[in-house]
Amino acid sequence: IDNNLIPEVYEISPSMNLKQFNGYQNVSLTHIELQHIINNTEPSWKLALSSVKAVYVITDIKTGKLYIGSAYGREGLLNRWNKYVTNLTGENKEFEALVKEKGEGYIPNNFKYSILEIFDTKTKDDYILERENYWKNVFETKKFGMNKN
């Protein structure tokens, strides 16, 4: 065999190719895309999501119901969203009930993650919780969505 004719593989491209992070205002990720960011090397996404605290919305694209959550603490949004990937429900009682009722495939196939507001990592947690409550009221997620508190 002529070694000059054998192709050399440098990199196998993943089936999902997320572009470079292009701004917090453009974040709208399916659960599968979020899994890809968390489980694979997506350095620009990981850096961006770990650099901010945030109020976010999870949309159930099958029902249209919304869940408003917040990420505070030292590790930022990446740490909070990582819990939805590693635990599927992020220890959320409403999501746990959904998985029990509809099965483990429901969340990966129907949840989308977006950012409503970002904050500097030095922002006080109480302020972020105030903003989370503001958005819950705006979207009436306690009445029509998936927020129970």
mmCIF file with all atom_site columns, C-alpha atoms in Angstrom:
data_model
loop_
_atom_site.group_PDB
_atom_site.id
_atom_site.type_symbol
_atom_site.label_atom_id
_atom_site.label_alt_id
_atom_site.label_comp_id
_atom_site.label_asym_id
_atom_site.label_entity_id
_atom_site.label_seq_id
_atom_site.pdbx_PDB_ins_code
_atom_site.Cartn_x
_atom_site.Cartn_y
_atom_site.Cartn_z
_atom_site.occupancy
_atom_site.B_iso_or_equiv
_atom_site.pdbx_formal_charge
_atom_site.auth_seq_id
_atom_site.auth_comp_id
_atom_site.auth_asym_id
_atom_site.auth_atom_id
_atom_site.pdbx_PDB_model_num
ATOM 1   C CA . ILE A 1 1   ? 0.000   0.000  0.000  1.00 0.00 ? 1   ILE A CA 1
ATOM 2   C CA . ASP A 1 2   ? 1.242   3.422  -0.919 1.00 0.00 ? 2   ASP A CA 1
ATOM 3   C CA . ASN A 1 3   ? 1.105   5.516  2.283  1.00 0.00 ? 3   ASN A CA 1
ATOM 4   C CA . ASN A 1 4   ? 0.761   8.702  0.235  1.00 0.00 ? 4   ASN A CA 1
ATOM 5   C CA . LEU A 1 5   ? -2.684  7.581  -0.931 1.00 0.00 ? 5   LEU A CA 1
ATOM 6   C CA . ILE A 1 6   ? -4.158  6.895  2.528  1.00 0.00 ? 6   ILE A CA 1
ATOM 7   C CA . PRO A 1 7   ? -6.020  9.942  3.821  1.00 0.00 ? 7   PRO A CA 1
ATOM 8   C CA . GLU A 1 8   ? -5.137  11.099 7.291  1.00 0.00 ? 8   GLU A CA 1
ATOM 9   C CA . VAL A 1 9   ? -8.054  12.060 9.562  1.00 0.00 ? 9   VAL A CA 1
ATOM 10  C CA . TYR A 1 10  ? -7.366  15.252 11.480 1.00 0.00 ? 10  TYR A CA 1
ATOM 11  C CA . GLU A 1 11  ? -10.728 15.783 13.099 1.00 0.00 ? 11  GLU A CA 1
ATOM 12  C CA . ILE A 1 12  ? -14.138 14.184 13.025 1.00 0.00 ? 12  ILE A CA 1
ATOM 13  C CA . SER A 1 13  ? -16.735 16.923 13.021 1.00 0.00 ? 13  SER A CA 1
ATOM 14  C CA . PRO A 1 14  ? -19.608 16.471 15.457 1.00 0.00 ? 14  PRO A CA 1
ATOM 15  C CA . SER A 1 15  ? -23.052 16.000 13.935 1.00 0.00 ? 15  SER A CA 1
ATOM 16  C CA . MET A 1 16  ? -24.183 19.208 15.574 1.00 0.00 ? 16  MET A CA 1
ATOM 17  C CA . ASN A 1 17  ? -22.138 22.237 14.705 1.00 0.00 ? 17  ASN A CA 1
ATOM 18  C CA . LEU A 1 18  ? -23.062 25.193 16.891 1.00 0.00 ? 18  LEU A CA 1
ATOM 19  C CA . LYS A 1 19  ? -21.587 28.421 15.700 1.00 0.00 ? 19  LYS A CA 1
ATOM 20  C CA . GLN A 1 20  ? -19.390 30.596 17.867 1.00 0.00 ? 20  GLN A CA 1
ATOM 21  C CA . PHE A 1 21  ? -21.298 32.346 20.644 1.00 0.00 ? 21  PHE A CA 1
ATOM 22  C CA . ASN A 1 22  ? -22.853 35.439 19.054 1.00 0.00 ? 22  ASN A CA 1
ATOM 23  C CA . GLY A 1 23  ? -24.431 37.371 21.886 1.00 0.00 ? 23  GLY A CA 1
ATOM 24  C CA . TYR A 1 24  ? -26.676 36.826 24.888 1.00 0.00 ? 24  TYR A CA 1
ATOM 25  C CA . GLN A 1 25  ? -29.610 38.415 23.038 1.00 0.00 ? 25  GLN A CA 1
ATOM 26  C CA . ASN A 1 26  ? -29.439 35.590 20.471 1.00 0.00 ? 26  ASN A CA 1
ATOM 27  C CA . VAL A 1 27  ? -29.466 32.614 22.838 1.00 0.00 ? 27  VAL A CA 1
ATOM 28  C CA . SER A 1 28  ? -32.259 30.195 22.000 1.00 0.00 ? 28  SER A CA 1
ATOM 29  C CA . LEU A 1 29  ? -31.133 26.612 22.484 1.00 0.00 ? 29  LEU A CA 1
ATOM 30  C CA . THR A 1 30  ? -32.941 23.324 22.261 1.00 0.00 ? 30  THR A CA 1
ATOM 31  C CA . HIS A 1 31  ? -32.229 20.874 25.047 1.00 0.00 ? 31  HIS A CA 1
ATOM 32  C CA . ILE A 1 32  ? -30.114 18.823 22.618 1.00 0.00 ? 32  ILE A CA 1
ATOM 33  C CA . GLU A 1 33  ? -28.031 21.895 21.698 1.00 0.00 ? 33  GLU A CA 1
ATOM 34  C CA . LEU A 1 34  ? -27.576 22.716 25.386 1.00 0.00 ? 34  LEU A CA 1
ATOM 35  C CA . GLN A 1 35  ? -26.414 19.137 26.025 1.00 0.00 ? 35  GLN A CA 1
ATOM 36  C CA . HIS A 1 36  ? -23.908 19.539 23.221 1.00 0.00 ? 36  HIS A CA 1
ATOM 37  C CA . ILE A 1 37  ? -22.533 22.757 24.725 1.00 0.00 ? 37  ILE A CA 1
ATOM 38  C CA . ILE A 1 38  ? -22.219 21.210 28.190 1.00 0.00 ? 38  ILE A CA 1
ATOM 39  C CA . ASN A 1 39  ? -20.860 17.805 27.143 1.00 0.00 ? 39  ASN A CA 1
ATOM 40  C CA . ASN A 1 40  ? -18.515 18.876 24.365 1.00 0.00 ? 40  ASN A CA 1
ATOM 41  C CA . THR A 1 41  ? -15.918 21.504 23.930 1.00 0.00 ? 41  THR A CA 1
ATOM 42  C CA . GLU A 1 42  ? -17.735 24.692 23.009 1.00 0.00 ? 42  GLU A CA 1
ATOM 43  C CA . PRO A 1 43  ? -15.284 27.167 24.548 1.00 0.00 ? 43  PRO A CA 1
ATOM 44  C CA . SER A 1 44  ? -16.918 30.401 23.400 1.00 0.00 ? 44  SER A CA 1
ATOM 45  C CA . TRP A 1 45  ? -20.329 29.272 24.701 1.00 0.00 ? 45  TRP A CA 1
ATOM 46  C CA . LYS A 1 46  ? -18.936 27.961 27.978 1.00 0.00 ? 46  LYS A CA 1
ATOM 47  C CA . LEU A 1 47  ? -16.994 31.147 28.630 1.00 0.00 ? 47  LEU A CA 1
ATOM 48  C CA . ALA A 1 48  ? -19.978 33.371 27.821 1.00 0.00 ? 48  ALA A CA 1
ATOM 49  C CA . LEU A 1 49  ? -22.498 31.413 29.881 1.00 0.00 ? 49  LEU A CA 1
ATOM 50  C CA . SER A 1 50  ? -20.184 31.118 32.873 1.00 0.00 ? 50  SER A CA 1
ATOM 51  C CA . SER A 1 51  ? -19.432 34.864 32.831 1.00 0.00 ? 51  SER A CA 1
ATOM 52  C CA . VAL A 1 52  ? -22.915 36.095 33.713 1.00 0.00 ? 52  VAL A CA 1
ATOM 53  C CA . LYS A 1 53  ? -25.765 35.681 36.128 1.00 0.00 ? 53  LYS A CA 1
ATOM 54  C CA . ALA A 1 54  ? -29.143 35.709 34.408 1.00 0.00 ? 54  ALA A CA 1
ATOM 55  C CA . VAL A 1 55  ? -32.892 35.404 34.328 1.00 0.00 ? 55  VAL A CA 1
ATOM 56  C CA . TYR A 1 56  ? -33.869 32.829 31.726 1.00 0.00 ? 56  TYR A CA 1
ATOM 57  C CA . VAL A 1 57  ? -36.961 31.246 30.245 1.00 0.00 ? 57  VAL A CA 1
ATOM 58  C CA . ILE A 1 58  ? -37.535 27.609 29.404 1.00 0.00 ? 58  ILE A CA 1
ATOM 59  C CA . THR A 1 59  ? -40.249 27.063 26.825 1.00 0.00 ? 59  THR A CA 1
ATOM 60  C CA . ASP A 1 60  ? -42.148 23.830 26.420 1.00 0.00 ? 60  ASP A CA 1
ATOM 61  C CA . ILE A 1 61  ? -42.524 24.041 22.642 1.00 0.00 ? 61  ILE A CA 1
ATOM 62  C CA . LYS A 1 62  ? -45.260 21.384 22.657 1.00 0.00 ? 62  LYS A CA 1
ATOM 63  C CA . THR A 1 63  ? -47.598 23.216 25.053 1.00 0.00 ? 63  THR A CA 1
ATOM 64  C CA . GLY A 1 64  ? -46.284 26.784 24.914 1.00 0.00 ? 64  GLY A CA 1
ATOM 65  C CA . LYS A 1 65  ? -45.927 26.875 28.695 1.00 0.00 ? 65  LYS A CA 1
ATOM 66  C CA . LEU A 1 66  ? -43.058 28.924 30.088 1.00 0.00 ? 66  LEU A CA 1
ATOM 67  C CA . TYR A 1 67  ? -40.833 28.523 33.104 1.00 0.00 ? 67  TYR A CA 1
ATOM 68  C CA . ILE A 1 68  ? -38.888 31.538 34.381 1.00 0.00 ? 68  ILE A CA 1
ATOM 69  C CA . GLY A 1 69  ? -35.737 30.800 36.343 1.00 0.00 ? 69  GLY A CA 1
ATOM 70  C CA . SER A 1 70  ? -32.613 32.570 37.477 1.00 0.00 ? 70  SER A CA 1
ATOM 71  C CA . ALA A 1 71  ? -28.954 31.784 37.750 1.00 0.00 ? 71  ALA A CA 1
ATOM 72  C CA . TYR A 1 72  ? -27.018 33.420 40.525 1.00 0.00 ? 72  TYR A CA 1
ATOM 73  C CA . GLY A 1 73  ? -24.095 32.384 42.620 1.00 0.00 ? 73  GLY A CA 1
ATOM 74  C CA . ARG A 1 74  ? -20.465 32.287 41.582 1.00 0.00 ? 74  ARG A CA 1
ATOM 75  C CA . GLU A 1 75  ? -20.635 29.860 38.669 1.00 0.00 ? 75  GLU A CA 1
ATOM 76  C CA . GLY A 1 76  ? -23.232 31.762 36.666 1.00 0.00 ? 76  GLY A CA 1
ATOM 77  C CA . LEU A 1 77  ? -25.663 30.613 34.031 1.00 0.00 ? 77  LEU A CA 1
ATOM 78  C CA . LEU A 1 78  ? -23.538 27.749 32.727 1.00 0.00 ? 78  LEU A CA 1
ATOM 79  C CA . ASN A 1 79  ? -23.624 26.068 36.138 1.00 0.00 ? 79  ASN A CA 1
ATOM 80  C CA . ARG A 1 80  ? -27.423 26.379 36.399 1.00 0.00 ? 80  ARG A CA 1
ATOM 81  C CA . TRP A 1 81  ? -28.090 25.130 32.875 1.00 0.00 ? 81  TRP A CA 1
ATOM 82  C CA . ASN A 1 82  ? -25.591 22.312 33.433 1.00 0.00 ? 82  ASN A CA 1
ATOM 83  C CA . LYS A 1 83  ? -28.008 20.983 36.078 1.00 0.00 ? 83  LYS A CA 1
ATOM 84  C CA . TYR A 1 84  ? -30.714 20.631 33.417 1.00 0.00 ? 84  TYR A CA 1
ATOM 85  C CA . VAL A 1 85  ? -28.340 18.529 31.345 1.00 0.00 ? 85  VAL A CA 1
ATOM 86  C CA . THR A 1 86  ? -26.908 16.323 34.104 1.00 0.00 ? 86  THR A CA 1
ATOM 87  C CA . ASN A 1 87  ? -30.163 15.902 36.052 1.00 0.00 ? 87  ASN A CA 1
ATOM 88  C CA . LEU A 1 88  ? -32.679 16.500 33.182 1.00 0.00 ? 88  LEU A CA 1
ATOM 89  C CA . THR A 1 89  ? -35.099 18.289 35.517 1.00 0.00 ? 89  THR A CA 1
ATOM 90  C CA . GLY A 1 90  ? -32.625 20.585 37.280 1.00 0.00 ? 90  GLY A CA 1
ATOM 91  C CA . GLU A 1 91  ? -34.263 19.371 40.510 1.00 0.00 ? 91  GLU A CA 1
ATOM 92  C CA . ASN A 1 92  ? -37.410 21.272 39.513 1.00 0.00 ? 92  ASN A CA 1
ATOM 93  C CA . LYS A 1 93  ? -40.560 19.644 40.967 1.00 0.00 ? 93  LYS A CA 1
ATOM 94  C CA . GLU A 1 94  ? -42.747 20.632 38.000 1.00 0.00 ? 94  GLU A CA 1
ATOM 95  C CA . PHE A 1 95  ? -40.255 19.131 35.539 1.00 0.00 ? 95  PHE A CA 1
ATOM 96  C CA . GLU A 1 96  ? -39.931 15.986 37.660 1.00 0.00 ? 96  GLU A CA 1
ATOM 97  C CA . ALA A 1 97  ? -43.725 15.517 37.474 1.00 0.00 ? 97  ALA A CA 1
ATOM 98  C CA . LEU A 1 98  ? -43.599 16.061 33.700 1.00 0.00 ? 98  LEU A CA 1
ATOM 99  C CA . VAL A 1 99  ? -40.911 13.388 33.275 1.00 0.00 ? 99  VAL A CA 1
ATOM 100 C CA . LYS A 1 100 ? -42.878 10.991 35.485 1.00 0.00 ? 100 LYS A CA 1
ATOM 101 C CA . GLU A 1 101 ? -46.014 11.561 33.403 1.00 0.00 ? 101 GLU A CA 1
ATOM 102 C CA . LYS A 1 102 ? -44.538 11.758 29.872 1.00 0.00 ? 102 LYS A CA 1
ATOM 103 C CA . GLY A 1 103 ? -41.208 9.951  30.124 1.00 0.00 ? 103 GLY A CA 1
ATOM 104 C CA . GLU A 1 104 ? -37.543 10.972 30.049 1.00 0.00 ? 104 GLU A CA 1
ATOM 105 C CA . GLY A 1 105 ? -37.603 11.833 26.342 1.00 0.00 ? 105 GLY A CA 1
ATOM 106 C CA . TYR A 1 106 ? -40.115 14.635 26.816 1.00 0.00 ? 106 TYR A CA 1
ATOM 107 C CA . ILE A 1 107 ? -37.721 17.331 28.045 1.00 0.00 ? 107 ILE A CA 1
ATOM 108 C CA . PRO A 1 108 ? -34.942 16.721 25.483 1.00 0.00 ? 108 PRO A CA 1
ATOM 109 C CA . ASN A 1 109 ? -37.490 16.767 22.666 1.00 0.00 ? 109 ASN A CA 1
ATOM 110 C CA . ASN A 1 110 ? -39.590 19.744 23.788 1.00 0.00 ? 110 ASN A CA 1
ATOM 111 C CA . PHE A 1 111 ? -37.624 22.218 25.922 1.00 0.00 ? 111 PHE A CA 1
ATOM 112 C CA . LYS A 1 112 ? -35.929 25.361 24.648 1.00 0.00 ? 112 LYS A CA 1
ATOM 113 C CA . TYR A 1 113 ? -33.667 27.634 26.743 1.00 0.00 ? 113 TYR A CA 1
ATOM 114 C CA . SER A 1 114 ? -33.388 31.403 26.253 1.00 0.00 ? 114 SER A CA 1
ATOM 115 C CA . ILE A 1 115 ? -32.025 34.369 28.175 1.00 0.00 ? 115 ILE A CA 1
ATOM 116 C CA . LEU A 1 116 ? -34.293 37.223 29.249 1.00 0.00 ? 116 LEU A CA 1
ATOM 117 C CA . GLU A 1 117 ? -31.787 39.341 31.145 1.00 0.00 ? 117 GLU A CA 1
ATOM 118 C CA . ILE A 1 118 ? -28.108 39.130 32.032 1.00 0.00 ? 118 ILE A CA 1
ATOM 119 C CA . PHE A 1 119 ? -26.215 40.547 34.998 1.00 0.00 ? 119 PHE A CA 1
ATOM 120 C CA . ASP A 1 120 ? -22.622 41.064 35.960 1.00 0.00 ? 120 ASP A CA 1
ATOM 121 C CA . THR A 1 121 ? -21.295 38.359 38.274 1.00 0.00 ? 121 THR A CA 1
ATOM 122 C CA . LYS A 1 122 ? -21.014 40.967 41.048 1.00 0.00 ? 122 LYS A CA 1
ATOM 123 C CA . THR A 1 123 ? -24.775 41.667 40.992 1.00 0.00 ? 123 THR A CA 1
ATOM 124 C CA . LYS A 1 124 ? -26.445 40.821 44.298 1.00 0.00 ? 124 LYS A CA 1
ATOM 125 C CA . ASP A 1 125 ? -28.532 37.646 44.270 1.00 0.00 ? 125 ASP A CA 1
ATOM 126 C CA . ASP A 1 126 ? -31.525 39.438 45.838 1.00 0.00 ? 126 ASP A CA 1
ATOM 127 C CA . TYR A 1 127 ? -31.718 41.774 42.851 1.00 0.00 ? 127 TYR A CA 1
ATOM 128 C CA . ILE A 1 128 ? -31.654 38.852 40.420 1.00 0.00 ? 128 ILE A CA 1
ATOM 129 C CA . LEU A 1 129 ? -34.484 37.175 42.347 1.00 0.00 ? 129 LEU A CA 1
ATOM 130 C CA . GLU A 1 130 ? -36.470 40.435 42.142 1.00 0.00 ? 130 GLU A CA 1
ATOM 131 C CA . ARG A 1 131 ? -35.991 40.456 38.369 1.00 0.00 ? 131 ARG A CA 1
ATOM 132 C CA . GLU A 1 132 ? -36.987 36.801 38.160 1.00 0.00 ? 132 GLU A CA 1
ATOM 133 C CA . ASN A 1 133 ? -40.240 37.630 39.959 1.00 0.00 ? 133 ASN A CA 1
ATOM 134 C CA . TYR A 1 134 ? -40.782 40.588 37.624 1.00 0.00 ? 134 TYR A CA 1
ATOM 135 C CA . TRP A 1 135 ? -40.597 38.282 34.583 1.00 0.00 ? 135 TRP A CA 1
ATOM 136 C CA . LYS A 1 136 ? -42.839 35.679 36.233 1.00 0.00 ? 136 LYS A CA 1
ATOM 137 C CA . ASN A 1 137 ? -45.438 38.440 36.614 1.00 0.00 ? 137 ASN A CA 1
ATOM 138 C CA . VAL A 1 138 ? -44.952 39.714 33.052 1.00 0.00 ? 138 VAL A CA 1
ATOM 139 C CA . PHE A 1 139 ? -45.568 36.282 31.551 1.00 0.00 ? 139 PHE A CA 1
ATOM 140 C CA . GLU A 1 140 ? -48.036 35.112 34.260 1.00 0.00 ? 140 GLU A CA 1
ATOM 141 C CA . THR A 1 141 ? -46.060 31.892 34.607 1.00 0.00 ? 141 THR A CA 1
ATOM 142 C CA . LYS A 1 142 ? -47.487 31.065 38.027 1.00 0.00 ? 142 LYS A CA 1
ATOM 143 C CA . LYS A 1 143 ? -50.997 31.085 36.561 1.00 0.00 ? 143 LYS A CA 1
ATOM 144 C CA . PHE A 1 144 ? -50.412 29.837 33.002 1.00 0.00 ? 144 PHE A CA 1
ATOM 145 C CA . GLY A 1 145 ? -46.883 28.477 32.988 1.00 0.00 ? 145 GLY A CA 1
ATOM 146 C CA . MET A 1 146 ? -44.701 26.067 34.886 1.00 0.00 ? 146 MET A CA 1
ATOM 147 C CA . ASN A 1 147 ? -43.680 28.199 37.893 1.00 0.00 ? 147 ASN A CA 1
ATOM 148 C CA . LYS A 1 148 ? -45.164 27.098 41.194 1.00 0.00 ? 148 LYS A CA 1
ATOM 149 C CA . ASN A 1 149 ? -43.524 29.744 43.392 1.00 0.00 ? 149 ASN A CA 1
#
